[in-house]
Short mmCIF file of C-alpha atoms and ligand atoms in Angstrom, two decimals:
data_model
loop_
_atom_site.label_atom_id
_atom_site.label_comp_id
_atom_site.label_asym_id
_atom_site.label_seq_id
_atom_site.Cartn_x
_atom_site.Cartn_y
_atom_site.Cartn_z
CA MET A 1 22.61 -26.70 6.98
CA TRP A 2 23.85 -29.25 9.50
CA SER A 3 24.07 -32.97 8.79
CA SER A 4 26.02 -34.74 11.56
CA SER A 5 26.56 -33.51 15.09
CA THR A 6 25.17 -34.13 18.59
CA THR A 7 21.46 -33.82 19.09
CA SER A 8 21.61 -30.66 21.23
CA SER A 9 23.84 -28.87 18.79
CA ARG A 10 21.45 -29.97 16.08
CA ILE A 11 18.61 -28.35 17.96
CA ALA A 12 20.62 -25.15 18.36
CA ALA A 13 21.21 -25.20 14.64
CA ILE A 14 17.50 -25.65 14.09
CA GLY A 15 16.91 -22.61 16.28
CA VAL A 16 19.11 -20.52 14.04
CA THR A 17 17.41 -21.83 10.95
CA THR A 18 14.01 -20.96 12.29
CA VAL A 19 15.01 -17.36 12.99
CA HIS A 20 15.04 -16.88 9.28
CA GLY A 21 11.78 -18.74 9.04
CA PHE A 22 10.16 -16.26 11.42
CA THR A 23 11.36 -13.20 9.62
CA SER A 24 9.75 -14.41 6.43
CA PRO A 25 6.03 -13.66 6.69
CA THR A 26 5.26 -15.88 3.73
CA GLY A 27 6.98 -19.03 5.02
CA SER A 28 4.58 -21.83 5.91
CA LEU A 29 7.16 -23.09 8.41
CA SER A 30 7.17 -19.84 10.32
CA SER A 31 3.42 -19.64 10.43
CA ARG A 32 3.18 -23.12 11.85
CA LEU A 33 5.95 -22.47 14.38
CA SER A 34 4.32 -19.30 15.59
CA ARG A 35 1.38 -21.34 16.89
CA PHE A 36 3.58 -23.59 19.08
CA ARG A 37 4.05 -23.22 22.81
CA PRO A 38 7.58 -23.36 24.34
CA GLY A 39 8.43 -26.95 25.20
CA ASP A 40 6.18 -28.43 22.55
CA ALA A 41 9.24 -30.18 21.22
CA ASN A 42 7.55 -32.89 19.25
CA SER A 43 5.46 -30.37 17.44
CA ILE A 44 8.54 -28.33 16.71
CA MET A 45 10.29 -31.36 15.31
CA ARG A 46 7.24 -32.13 13.17
CA ALA A 47 7.40 -28.70 11.80
CA PHE A 48 11.01 -29.14 10.81
CA THR A 49 10.76 -32.63 9.44
CA THR A 50 7.92 -31.66 7.12
CA ASN A 51 9.65 -28.59 5.76
CA ASP A 52 13.28 -29.39 5.42
CA ASN A 53 14.53 -32.85 4.45
CA SER A 54 17.92 -32.22 5.98
CA THR A 55 16.32 -31.78 9.42
CA SER A 56 14.48 -35.11 9.45
CA THR A 57 15.61 -37.14 12.44
CA SER A 58 14.19 -39.78 14.70
CA THR A 59 16.13 -38.72 17.85
CA VAL A 60 14.74 -35.85 19.85
CA ASP A 61 16.16 -34.38 23.09
CA VAL A 62 13.03 -32.94 24.77
CA ASP A 63 14.86 -30.53 27.22
CA SER A 64 17.03 -29.13 24.48
CA SER A 65 13.95 -28.73 22.31
CA ALA A 66 12.24 -26.71 25.01
CA SER A 67 15.21 -24.40 25.34
CA ALA A 68 15.36 -24.17 21.56
CA ALA A 69 11.74 -23.03 21.56
CA GLU A 70 12.62 -20.44 24.22
CA GLU A 71 15.55 -19.35 22.11
CA ILE A 72 13.30 -19.06 19.08
CA LYS A 73 10.96 -16.86 21.04
CA ASN A 74 13.80 -14.62 22.23
CA THR A 75 15.29 -14.32 18.81
CA LYS A 76 11.88 -13.52 17.43
CA ARG A 77 11.46 -10.78 20.06
CA ILE A 78 14.88 -9.30 19.27
CA GLU A 79 14.13 -9.37 15.56
CA LYS A 80 10.81 -7.65 16.14
CA ARG A 81 12.45 -4.96 18.24
CA LYS A 82 15.14 -4.44 15.59
CA GLN A 83 12.49 -4.05 12.90
CA LYS A 84 10.56 -1.58 15.04
CA ASP A 85 13.69 0.49 15.74
CA LYS A 86 14.47 0.48 12.03
CA ARG A 87 10.94 1.62 11.17
CA GLN A 88 11.08 4.40 13.76
CA ALA A 89 14.49 5.58 12.58
CA SER A 90 13.38 5.71 8.97
CA ALA A 91 10.14 7.50 9.89
CA ALA A 92 12.16 10.13 11.77
CA LYS A 93 14.48 10.49 8.81
CA ARG A 94 11.55 10.83 6.41
CA SER A 95 9.87 13.54 8.40
CA LYS A 96 13.14 15.44 8.72
CA PHE A 97 14.28 15.29 5.15
CA ILE A 98 11.26 14.67 2.96
CA GLY A 99 8.23 16.40 4.38
CA LEU A 100 9.72 19.52 5.78
CA ALA A 101 12.79 19.99 3.62
CA LYS A 102 11.22 22.69 1.49
CA ALA A 103 10.29 24.93 4.35
CA VAL A 104 12.56 24.31 7.31
CA ASP A 105 16.05 25.63 7.80
CA ARG A 106 18.33 22.61 7.85
CA GLY A 107 21.34 24.49 6.63
CA SER A 108 21.23 23.17 3.07
CA PHE A 109 19.41 26.06 1.35
CA PRO A 110 19.55 29.85 1.65
CA THR A 111 16.94 30.85 4.23
CA TYR A 112 14.34 33.61 4.33
CA GLN A 113 15.67 35.96 6.97
CA PRO A 114 14.18 39.46 6.69
CA GLY A 115 14.78 40.07 10.39
CA GLY A 116 18.50 39.32 10.30
CA SER A 117 20.16 36.56 12.30
CA SER A 118 18.25 37.47 15.48
CA GLY A 119 14.88 37.51 13.72
CA ASP A 120 13.98 41.07 14.70
CA VAL A 121 16.46 43.60 13.29
CA PHE A 122 14.90 44.90 10.09
CA VAL A 123 16.86 46.89 7.53
CA ALA A 124 15.45 49.06 4.73
CA ARG A 125 18.02 48.03 2.13
CA SER A 126 16.34 49.92 -0.71
CA GLY A 127 14.58 52.53 1.40
CA LEU A 128 10.94 52.90 2.44
CA PRO A 129 7.99 54.89 1.12
CA GLN A 130 8.33 58.50 2.23
CA GLY A 131 6.64 59.87 5.35
CA ASP A 132 5.24 58.13 8.41
CA ILE A 133 4.02 54.77 7.13
CA SER A 134 4.20 52.73 10.31
CA SER A 135 0.47 52.71 11.02
CA THR A 136 -2.67 53.29 9.01
CA GLU A 137 -4.08 55.54 11.73
CA GLY A 138 -2.36 58.89 11.57
CA GLY A 139 0.30 57.53 9.21
CA ARG A 140 0.28 58.03 5.47
CA LEU A 141 -1.40 55.47 3.22
CA PHE A 142 0.94 54.12 0.56
CA THR A 143 0.59 51.81 -2.46
CA VAL A 144 2.54 48.78 -3.61
CA LEU A 145 2.66 47.05 -6.98
CA GLY A 146 3.00 43.30 -6.37
CA ILE A 147 4.01 40.62 -8.88
CA GLU A 148 3.52 36.86 -8.49
CA SER A 149 4.82 34.24 -10.95
CA SER A 150 5.96 31.37 -8.72
CA CYS A 151 3.91 28.68 -10.43
CA ASP A 152 1.35 28.68 -13.21
CA ASP A 153 -0.51 32.00 -13.08
CA THR A 154 0.91 35.47 -13.72
CA GLY A 155 -0.53 37.93 -11.23
CA ALA A 156 -0.09 41.63 -10.52
CA ALA A 157 -1.97 43.98 -8.22
CA VAL A 158 -1.83 47.45 -6.76
CA VAL A 159 -2.77 47.36 -3.08
CA ARG A 160 -3.03 50.26 -0.63
CA SER A 161 -1.51 49.96 2.85
CA ASP A 162 -4.97 49.75 4.48
CA GLY A 163 -5.56 46.52 2.52
CA VAL A 164 -7.72 47.95 -0.26
CA ILE A 165 -6.99 46.30 -3.61
CA LEU A 166 -7.02 49.17 -6.09
CA GLY A 167 -6.42 47.13 -9.22
CA GLU A 168 -5.49 43.54 -10.02
CA SER A 169 -4.91 41.30 -13.00
CA LEU A 170 -4.35 37.56 -13.35
CA ALA A 171 -3.37 35.66 -16.50
CA SER A 172 -4.44 32.07 -16.06
CA GLN A 173 -2.53 29.28 -17.76
CA SER A 174 -5.24 26.73 -17.11
CA HIS A 175 -5.94 26.06 -20.80
CA ILE A 176 -2.28 25.13 -21.36
CA HIS A 177 -2.11 22.84 -18.33
CA GLU A 178 -5.47 21.28 -19.12
CA GLU A 179 -4.07 20.20 -22.48
CA TRP A 180 -0.94 18.67 -20.90
CA GLY A 181 -2.68 17.25 -17.82
CA GLY A 182 -0.60 19.33 -15.39
CA ILE A 183 2.03 22.06 -15.14
CA VAL A 184 4.92 21.84 -17.60
CA PRO A 185 7.57 24.27 -16.25
CA GLY A 186 8.95 25.32 -19.66
CA LEU A 187 5.48 26.12 -21.02
CA ALA A 188 4.59 27.95 -17.80
CA LYS A 189 7.72 30.09 -18.08
CA THR A 190 6.97 31.03 -21.70
CA ALA A 191 3.40 31.95 -20.76
CA HIS A 192 4.69 34.15 -17.90
CA GLU A 193 7.02 35.93 -20.34
CA GLU A 194 4.17 36.50 -22.76
CA ASN A 195 1.80 37.82 -20.09
CA ILE A 196 3.90 39.76 -17.60
CA ASP A 197 3.83 43.22 -19.23
CA ARG A 198 0.14 43.06 -20.03
CA VAL A 199 -0.75 41.93 -16.50
CA VAL A 200 1.33 44.67 -14.82
CA ASN A 201 -0.13 47.38 -17.09
CA ASP A 202 -3.64 46.06 -16.57
CA ALA A 203 -3.31 46.19 -12.77
CA LEU A 204 -1.96 49.76 -12.94
CA GLU A 205 -4.74 50.83 -15.31
CA LYS A 206 -7.44 49.38 -13.09
CA ALA A 207 -5.90 51.22 -10.12
CA GLN A 208 -5.73 54.34 -12.31
CA MET A 209 -2.13 54.83 -11.28
CA THR A 210 1.20 55.24 -13.03
CA LEU A 211 4.46 53.63 -11.96
CA GLU A 212 5.71 57.05 -10.84
CA GLU A 213 2.82 57.22 -8.36
CA ILE A 214 3.41 53.75 -6.88
CA ASP A 215 5.35 53.81 -3.57
CA ALA A 216 7.09 50.41 -3.70
CA ILE A 217 7.36 47.13 -5.59
CA GLY A 218 7.08 43.61 -4.18
CA VAL A 219 7.69 40.34 -5.99
CA THR A 220 7.64 36.66 -5.06
CA VAL A 221 11.22 35.35 -5.06
CA GLY A 222 10.63 31.80 -3.69
CA PRO A 223 9.82 29.02 -3.14
CA GLY A 224 8.48 27.93 -6.52
CA LEU A 225 9.49 26.98 -10.03
CA GLU A 226 12.81 28.73 -10.55
CA ILE A 227 12.39 29.59 -14.22
CA CYS A 228 8.92 31.00 -13.53
CA LEU A 229 9.98 32.99 -10.46
CA ARG A 230 12.74 34.58 -12.52
CA VAL A 231 10.27 36.11 -14.98
CA GLY A 232 8.43 38.07 -12.28
CA CYS A 233 11.58 38.88 -10.32
CA GLU A 234 13.44 40.31 -13.32
CA LYS A 235 10.46 42.48 -14.21
CA ALA A 236 10.18 43.81 -10.65
CA ILE A 237 13.93 44.51 -10.42
CA GLN A 238 13.79 46.35 -13.73
CA LEU A 239 10.86 48.54 -12.60
CA ALA A 240 12.26 49.22 -9.10
CA THR A 241 15.59 50.25 -10.60
CA GLU A 242 14.13 52.35 -13.41
CA TYR A 243 11.62 54.18 -11.19
CA ASP A 244 13.86 54.17 -8.09
CA LYS A 245 11.33 52.49 -5.79
CA PRO A 246 11.79 50.53 -2.56
CA PHE A 247 11.85 46.82 -3.42
CA VAL A 248 10.72 43.79 -1.38
CA GLY A 249 11.51 40.13 -2.23
CA ILE A 250 8.53 38.11 -1.04
CA HIS A 251 8.39 34.62 0.46
CA HIS A 252 5.42 32.89 -1.17
CA LEU A 253 4.31 31.00 1.95
CA GLU A 254 4.55 34.09 4.12
CA ALA A 255 2.45 35.92 1.52
CA HIS A 256 -0.25 33.20 1.76
CA ILE A 257 -0.23 33.45 5.57
CA LEU A 258 -0.33 37.25 5.67
CA MET A 259 -3.35 37.34 3.34
CA ALA A 260 -5.39 36.42 6.41
CA ARG A 261 -4.48 39.88 7.76
CA ILE A 262 -5.29 41.95 4.67
CA GLU A 263 -8.83 42.80 5.71
CA ASN A 264 -7.90 43.82 9.23
CA PRO A 265 -4.56 43.01 10.89
CA GLU A 266 -6.14 43.78 14.26
CA LEU A 267 -8.32 40.68 13.95
CA LEU A 268 -5.31 38.41 13.58
CA GLN A 269 -2.41 39.56 15.69
CA PHE A 270 0.81 37.64 16.25
CA PRO A 271 1.28 35.05 17.63
CA PHE A 272 -1.22 32.80 15.85
CA LEU A 273 -1.45 29.33 14.34
CA ALA A 274 -1.61 28.95 10.55
CA LEU A 275 -2.80 25.96 8.56
CA LEU A 276 -1.40 26.34 5.07
CA THR A 277 -2.72 23.92 2.45
CA SER A 278 -1.80 24.55 -1.16
CA GLY A 279 -0.62 22.75 -4.27
CA GLY A 280 2.94 22.50 -2.97
CA HIS A 281 2.61 22.60 0.81
CA CYS A 282 0.64 21.32 3.76
CA GLN A 283 1.87 22.78 7.03
CA LEU A 284 0.95 23.88 10.50
CA LEU A 285 2.98 26.89 11.59
CA LYS A 286 3.29 28.91 14.72
CA CYS A 287 3.47 32.49 13.43
CA LEU A 288 5.44 34.73 15.75
CA GLY A 289 5.94 37.81 13.61
CA ILE A 290 6.90 38.95 10.12
CA GLY A 291 9.67 36.61 8.94
CA ARG A 292 9.40 34.48 12.07
CA TYR A 293 7.68 31.15 11.69
CA GLU A 294 8.08 27.85 13.47
CA ILE A 295 6.88 24.76 11.60
CA ILE A 296 5.11 22.37 13.93
CA GLY A 297 3.88 19.92 11.29
CA GLY A 298 4.44 19.26 7.60
CA THR A 299 3.59 16.64 5.04
CA LEU A 300 5.67 13.49 4.90
CA ASP A 301 4.89 13.09 1.20
CA ASP A 302 2.22 14.87 -0.88
CA SER A 303 0.38 18.11 -0.26
CA LEU A 304 -3.41 18.17 -0.01
CA GLY A 305 -3.69 20.27 -3.19
CA GLU A 306 -1.69 17.72 -5.15
CA CYS A 307 -3.91 14.95 -3.80
CA TYR A 308 -7.04 16.86 -4.92
CA ASP A 309 -5.49 17.40 -8.35
CA LYS A 310 -4.54 13.73 -8.84
CA THR A 311 -7.93 12.51 -7.65
CA ALA A 312 -9.67 14.94 -10.00
CA ARG A 313 -7.58 13.58 -12.86
CA LEU A 314 -8.41 9.99 -11.86
CA LEU A 315 -12.12 10.85 -12.17
CA GLY A 316 -11.65 12.62 -15.51
CA LEU A 317 -12.43 16.11 -14.17
CA PRO A 318 -10.88 19.33 -15.55
CA VAL A 319 -7.48 19.93 -13.91
CA GLY A 320 -6.28 23.05 -15.73
CA GLY A 321 -6.70 25.49 -12.85
CA GLY A 322 -5.93 22.74 -10.33
CA GLY A 323 -8.40 19.91 -9.92
CA GLY A 324 -9.63 21.09 -6.50
CA PRO A 325 -12.60 23.26 -7.55
CA ALA A 326 -13.99 20.62 -9.95
CA LEU A 327 -13.64 17.87 -7.35
CA GLU A 328 -15.32 20.01 -4.70
CA ALA A 329 -18.24 20.72 -7.04
CA LEU A 330 -18.73 17.04 -7.88
CA ALA A 331 -18.44 16.00 -4.22
CA LYS A 332 -21.55 18.06 -3.46
CA GLU A 333 -23.61 15.51 -5.42
CA GLY A 334 -22.14 12.47 -3.65
CA ASN A 335 -22.50 10.47 -0.46
CA ALA A 336 -19.42 11.15 1.72
CA THR A 337 -19.69 7.87 3.63
CA SER A 338 -20.41 5.53 0.73
CA ILE A 339 -16.79 4.48 0.22
CA SER A 340 -14.65 3.47 3.14
CA LEU A 341 -11.18 5.08 3.15
CA THR A 342 -8.53 5.08 5.86
CA ILE A 343 -7.75 8.33 7.66
CA PRO A 344 -3.97 8.82 7.29
CA LEU A 345 -1.68 8.73 10.36
CA HIS A 346 -4.57 8.69 12.81
CA ARG A 347 -2.53 6.69 15.31
CA ARG A 348 0.50 8.97 15.05
CA HIS A 349 0.81 11.48 17.83
CA ASP A 350 2.24 14.48 16.04
CA CYS A 351 1.11 17.25 13.71
CA ASP A 352 2.48 15.87 10.43
CA PHE A 353 0.39 15.04 7.38
CA SER A 354 0.48 12.33 4.77
CA TYR A 355 -1.63 12.24 1.62
CA ALA A 356 0.21 9.71 -0.57
CA GLY A 357 -1.63 6.76 1.03
CA LEU A 358 -5.04 8.37 0.54
CA LYS A 359 -4.20 9.00 -3.11
CA THR A 360 -3.51 5.28 -3.59
CA ASN A 361 -6.49 4.32 -1.45
CA ILE A 362 -8.97 6.30 -3.56
CA ARG A 363 -7.47 5.00 -6.81
CA ARG A 364 -7.84 1.39 -5.64
CA ALA A 365 -11.40 2.04 -4.45
CA ALA A 366 -12.27 3.56 -7.83
CA GLU A 367 -10.72 0.63 -9.71
CA ARG A 368 -12.63 -1.87 -7.54
CA LEU A 369 -15.85 0.01 -8.22
CA ALA A 370 -15.16 -0.10 -11.95
CA ILE A 371 -14.81 -3.91 -11.72
CA ASP A 372 -18.04 -4.18 -9.66
CA ARG A 373 -19.91 -2.05 -12.17
CA ASN A 374 -18.48 -4.05 -15.06
CA VAL A 375 -17.03 -1.01 -16.85
CA THR A 376 -13.62 -0.95 -18.49
CA SER A 377 -12.12 2.00 -16.61
CA VAL A 378 -12.75 4.46 -13.78
CA LEU A 379 -13.52 7.11 -16.39
CA ASP A 380 -16.54 5.04 -17.51
CA LEU A 381 -18.16 5.07 -14.06
CA SER A 382 -21.50 6.87 -13.74
CA ARG A 383 -21.58 10.48 -12.52
CA GLN A 384 -23.18 9.29 -9.26
CA ASP A 385 -20.38 6.78 -8.61
CA LYS A 386 -17.75 9.45 -9.34
CA ALA A 387 -19.57 11.89 -7.05
CA ASP A 388 -19.58 9.29 -4.26
CA LEU A 389 -15.84 8.74 -4.74
CA ALA A 390 -15.20 12.51 -4.73
CA ALA A 391 -17.30 13.07 -1.61
CA SER A 392 -15.72 10.16 0.27
CA PHE A 393 -12.24 11.35 -0.69
CA GLN A 394 -12.95 14.90 0.46
CA ASN A 395 -14.51 13.71 3.71
CA THR A 396 -11.43 11.62 4.59
CA ALA A 397 -8.97 14.32 3.47
CA VAL A 398 -10.69 16.90 5.68
CA LYS A 399 -10.91 14.46 8.62
CA HIS A 400 -7.13 14.11 8.47
CA LEU A 401 -6.77 17.90 8.59
CA GLU A 402 -9.24 18.15 11.48
CA GLN A 403 -7.30 15.59 13.52
CA ARG A 404 -3.90 17.20 12.96
CA LEU A 405 -5.28 20.69 13.50
CA GLU A 406 -6.89 19.78 16.83
CA ARG A 407 -3.63 18.32 18.02
CA ALA A 408 -1.78 21.53 17.11
CA MET A 409 -4.52 23.62 18.74
CA LYS A 410 -4.10 21.74 22.00
CA MET A 411 -0.36 22.49 21.89
CA MET A 412 -0.97 26.16 21.12
CA GLU A 413 -3.60 26.55 23.85
CA LYS A 414 -0.88 25.77 26.42
CA GLN A 415 0.95 28.82 25.04
CA ASP A 416 -2.17 31.03 25.11
CA ILE A 417 -2.56 31.04 21.33
CA SER A 418 -6.16 30.79 20.15
CA SER A 419 -6.29 32.31 16.64
CA LEU A 420 -6.10 30.31 13.42
CA ALA A 421 -5.29 31.54 9.92
CA LEU A 422 -6.57 29.11 7.30
CA VAL A 423 -4.62 29.88 4.11
CA GLY A 424 -3.35 28.56 0.75
CA GLY A 425 -5.23 27.46 -2.37
CA VAL A 426 -7.15 24.56 -0.77
CA ALA A 427 -8.55 26.98 1.85
CA ALA A 428 -10.87 28.15 -0.95
CA ASN A 429 -12.77 24.89 -0.40
CA GLN A 430 -16.15 25.52 1.27
CA GLU A 431 -16.38 22.12 2.97
CA LEU A 432 -12.94 22.64 4.50
CA ARG A 433 -13.79 26.16 5.63
CA SER A 434 -17.04 25.20 7.32
CA ARG A 435 -15.69 22.08 9.01
CA LEU A 436 -12.59 23.79 10.39
CA ASN A 437 -14.75 26.71 11.46
CA ALA A 438 -16.83 24.24 13.48
CA VAL A 439 -13.64 22.94 15.15
CA CYS A 440 -12.68 26.52 16.04
CA GLU A 441 -16.14 27.33 17.40
CA ARG A 442 -16.10 24.21 19.54
CA ARG A 443 -12.70 25.14 21.03
CA ASN A 444 -13.53 28.82 21.25
CA TRP A 445 -10.89 29.86 18.72
CA ASN A 446 -10.88 32.81 16.36
CA MET A 447 -10.57 31.60 12.74
CA VAL A 448 -9.60 33.99 9.95
CA VAL A 449 -9.68 32.87 6.34
CA PRO A 450 -9.26 35.09 3.28
CA PRO A 451 -12.08 35.19 0.71
CA PRO A 452 -11.71 32.18 -1.65
CA ARG A 453 -10.24 34.14 -4.57
CA LEU A 454 -7.48 35.45 -2.28
CA CYS A 455 -6.60 31.96 -1.03
CA THR A 456 -5.21 30.86 -4.40
CA ASP A 457 -2.17 32.51 -6.01
CA GLN A 458 -2.62 36.07 -7.29
CA GLY A 459 -0.77 39.40 -7.34
CA ALA A 460 -2.33 40.99 -4.25
CA MET A 461 -0.54 38.51 -2.00
CA ALA A 462 2.85 39.89 -3.09
CA SER A 463 1.64 43.48 -2.64
CA TRP A 464 0.22 42.87 0.83
CA ALA A 465 3.26 40.91 2.08
CA ALA A 466 5.44 43.81 0.87
CA ILE A 467 3.20 46.28 2.74
CA GLU A 468 3.64 44.26 5.95
CA ARG A 469 7.42 44.21 5.47
CA LEU A 470 7.64 47.92 4.69
CA LYS A 471 5.53 48.82 7.73
CA ILE A 472 8.13 47.26 10.02
CA GLY A 473 10.98 49.01 8.18
CA SER A 474 12.18 46.13 5.99
CA SER A 475 13.08 46.17 2.29
CA ASP A 476 15.59 44.37 0.03
CA ASP A 477 18.29 45.41 -2.40
CA PRO A 478 17.10 44.73 -5.96
CA SER A 479 20.64 44.79 -7.33
CA ASN A 480 21.52 41.50 -5.65
CA GLN A 481 18.11 39.85 -5.46
CA THR A 482 17.92 36.32 -6.77
CA VAL A 483 15.21 33.63 -6.80
CA TYR A 484 15.02 30.46 -4.73
CA ALA A 485 13.27 27.25 -5.77
CA ARG A 486 13.66 26.15 -2.15
CA TYR A 487 13.44 28.86 0.43
CA PRO A 488 13.12 27.61 4.03
CA PHE A 489 12.09 29.86 6.87
CA SER A 490 15.02 30.57 9.19
CA SER A 491 14.89 28.79 12.49
CA TYR A 492 15.46 31.04 15.47
CA PRO A 493 16.03 28.85 18.52
CA ASN A 494 15.24 31.55 21.08
CA ILE A 495 12.22 33.34 19.78
CA SER A 496 9.32 31.11 20.79
O1 KG4 B 1 -1.98 28.25 -3.31
P1 KG4 B 1 -2.19 27.73 -4.68
O2 KG4 B 1 -2.96 28.59 -5.64
O3 KG4 B 1 -0.83 27.39 -5.36
C1 KG4 B 1 0.27 26.91 -4.64
O4 KG4 B 1 0.92 27.70 -3.95
O5 KG4 B 1 0.45 25.68 -4.69
O6 KG4 B 1 -2.91 26.32 -4.52
C2 KG4 B 1 -3.31 25.60 -5.64
C3 KG4 B 1 -3.96 24.32 -5.15
C4 KG4 B 1 -4.29 23.38 -6.29
O7 KG4 B 1 -3.86 22.09 -5.93
C5 KG4 B 1 -5.80 23.46 -6.38
O8 KG4 B 1 -6.40 22.27 -6.86
C6 KG4 B 1 -6.17 23.71 -4.93
O9 KG4 B 1 -5.19 24.62 -4.48
N1 KG4 B 1 -7.51 24.30 -4.83
C7 KG4 B 1 -8.55 23.67 -4.25
C8 KG4 B 1 -9.67 24.51 -4.40
N2 KG4 B 1 -9.26 25.63 -5.05
C9 KG4 B 1 -7.93 25.48 -5.31
N3 KG4 B 1 -8.63 22.47 -3.64
C10 KG4 B 1 -9.82 22.09 -3.15
N4 KG4 B 1 -10.94 22.84 -3.27
C11 KG4 B 1 -10.91 24.04 -3.88
N5 KG4 B 1 -12.03 24.76 -3.97
ZN1 ZN B 2 0.52 29.44 -3.53
#
C-alpha cells in the first residue's frame, strides 16, 4: 500500500486497490463503491478512509478522483469480461470432455465402427446366417441368441429376425444391490458368472431351440462395467467358436436405440432422432443408419437415471433394481407443483442436459422440509411429503427433457426429420412417455417407444441389434473381440 506520494498518484494507487475490492463479492468496501457515480470523489474518499487506515487523507484532488472512478469502472468492466470469458471457456471444456466423453469419438478410446472408416462398408468377418436374409419378406427368417451383461442384470434371449422374441431370461441382481445401496462392480461380476449358463440355457429352453439350431450369436461388448462385460463376451465367444456361428459384438447404446425398431422397422426408418435416457447416459442423437450416429446433446454431469436413483435413495425407497420405478410409483400420490425446483439449463441454447444441480436442489428442499416438519431426517418425513417431493422432482426432470427435446426437434425439422425414438431404462416411465408423446403430437412427429420391459437392459436388445447388423451384411471376428468400458460412436464428418 502507498504511504507518501503526490495526490494524483495516490488516487491511481487507490484505483488499483479498489480493483481487488470489486472482485471480492463479500467486501463491504466494494459493495459501497458499486453504488457510487463517477466523479463522486468525496464519497469515494469516504469509502476508502473508512475501510483502510493507510488511505486516510485530508487532501483530495477532485478531477483525479473523477478519473479514478472512471478507471475503476473500466477495470471492473474488464474484470467482468475476463470472468465471463473464463466461465464460457470452462463450460465449453466441460461439455467436450465430461458430458460427452463416453459416447463421442475424440480420439482417446477405440470407437464403434461397424461400417468401416467411411461408415458404410460392412464386412461379414465371421460370416452370415445361410440363405437370403436381407429382408423378412421373401428372405429367410433366422434366429439369434443374444447375451447382455454390461451392468447389473444377466440377460439372454432368442429372437427371430422378424422381431419375435422366442425365449428370454433375465437374472436380476436387485437383491444384492439393494443390500449395498447401489451397484458394486465386483459383486455384479460374480453374480454374472454364477448366472450366465443358467440364463442362456433358460432362454434356449423357452425358445425350444438348441445351440445347433441358432443362426448367430450377439453379445454386448461395451460401453459398461468392464469386468461384467467380459463375463458375457467370453461366454458368447466360446459358444460362437464351439458351434461355428456368426458372431456380432454389440454396442449397448445402439442396442437401446434399435429396440425402437423391433416391432416394425418400417415404422421407424433412418434418419430419426433418438432420446436415450438410462442409468449411464442421457443423450439426443441423430440416427443416420446402423453404426452411424451423431450426438447432438449429452449430459454435462449426471444421467437422468442416476438422478432418479439418488433421489429414490434420499427418500428411503427401494433402489435394488434402480430407484426409478419406486420413485415413479410414489410420485403418483404427490402434488407435482408443491415444491419449487429450478429447471436446469433453461437459459442455455443448446441440446445438452444437466442433472447434478437438480439432485442437489431436491436434497436441499427435502432437508428444509424436514426442518419445517420438525423431524430429525428426510427419511422421517410423512409419505405425503415424500410423495410431493417425488412428484415435484419428476415434474422438473421431465420439463428439462421436454425443453431440450423441443430444441433438438426444431433442428431436425430443418433437415426433414420428424420421427423420435424414446429409448433407455428411464423411457419405461409412464409420465415421461405420455408427456413426450404430447410434445410429438403437438409438433406432428411420429414417436416410437419400446414396451417398458424392453426399455431397460435385457437379452433381447443384444439379439435384435445383432439381427440388424447381420441384415446389412455385418459381423465380427470372435477370435479378436474384446470389451470396452468406454466405446464412443465413430464420428463421420461427411455423412450427415
Ligand atoms: O437402460 P438401463 O436398464 O441401464 C443402463 O443402461 O443404464 O437403465 C436403468 C435406469 C436406472 O437408473 C433406473 O432407475 C431407470 O433406468 N428406470 C426408471 C424407470 N425404470 C427404470 N426411471 C424412471 N422411471 C422408471 N419407471
Ligand atoms: Zn442400458
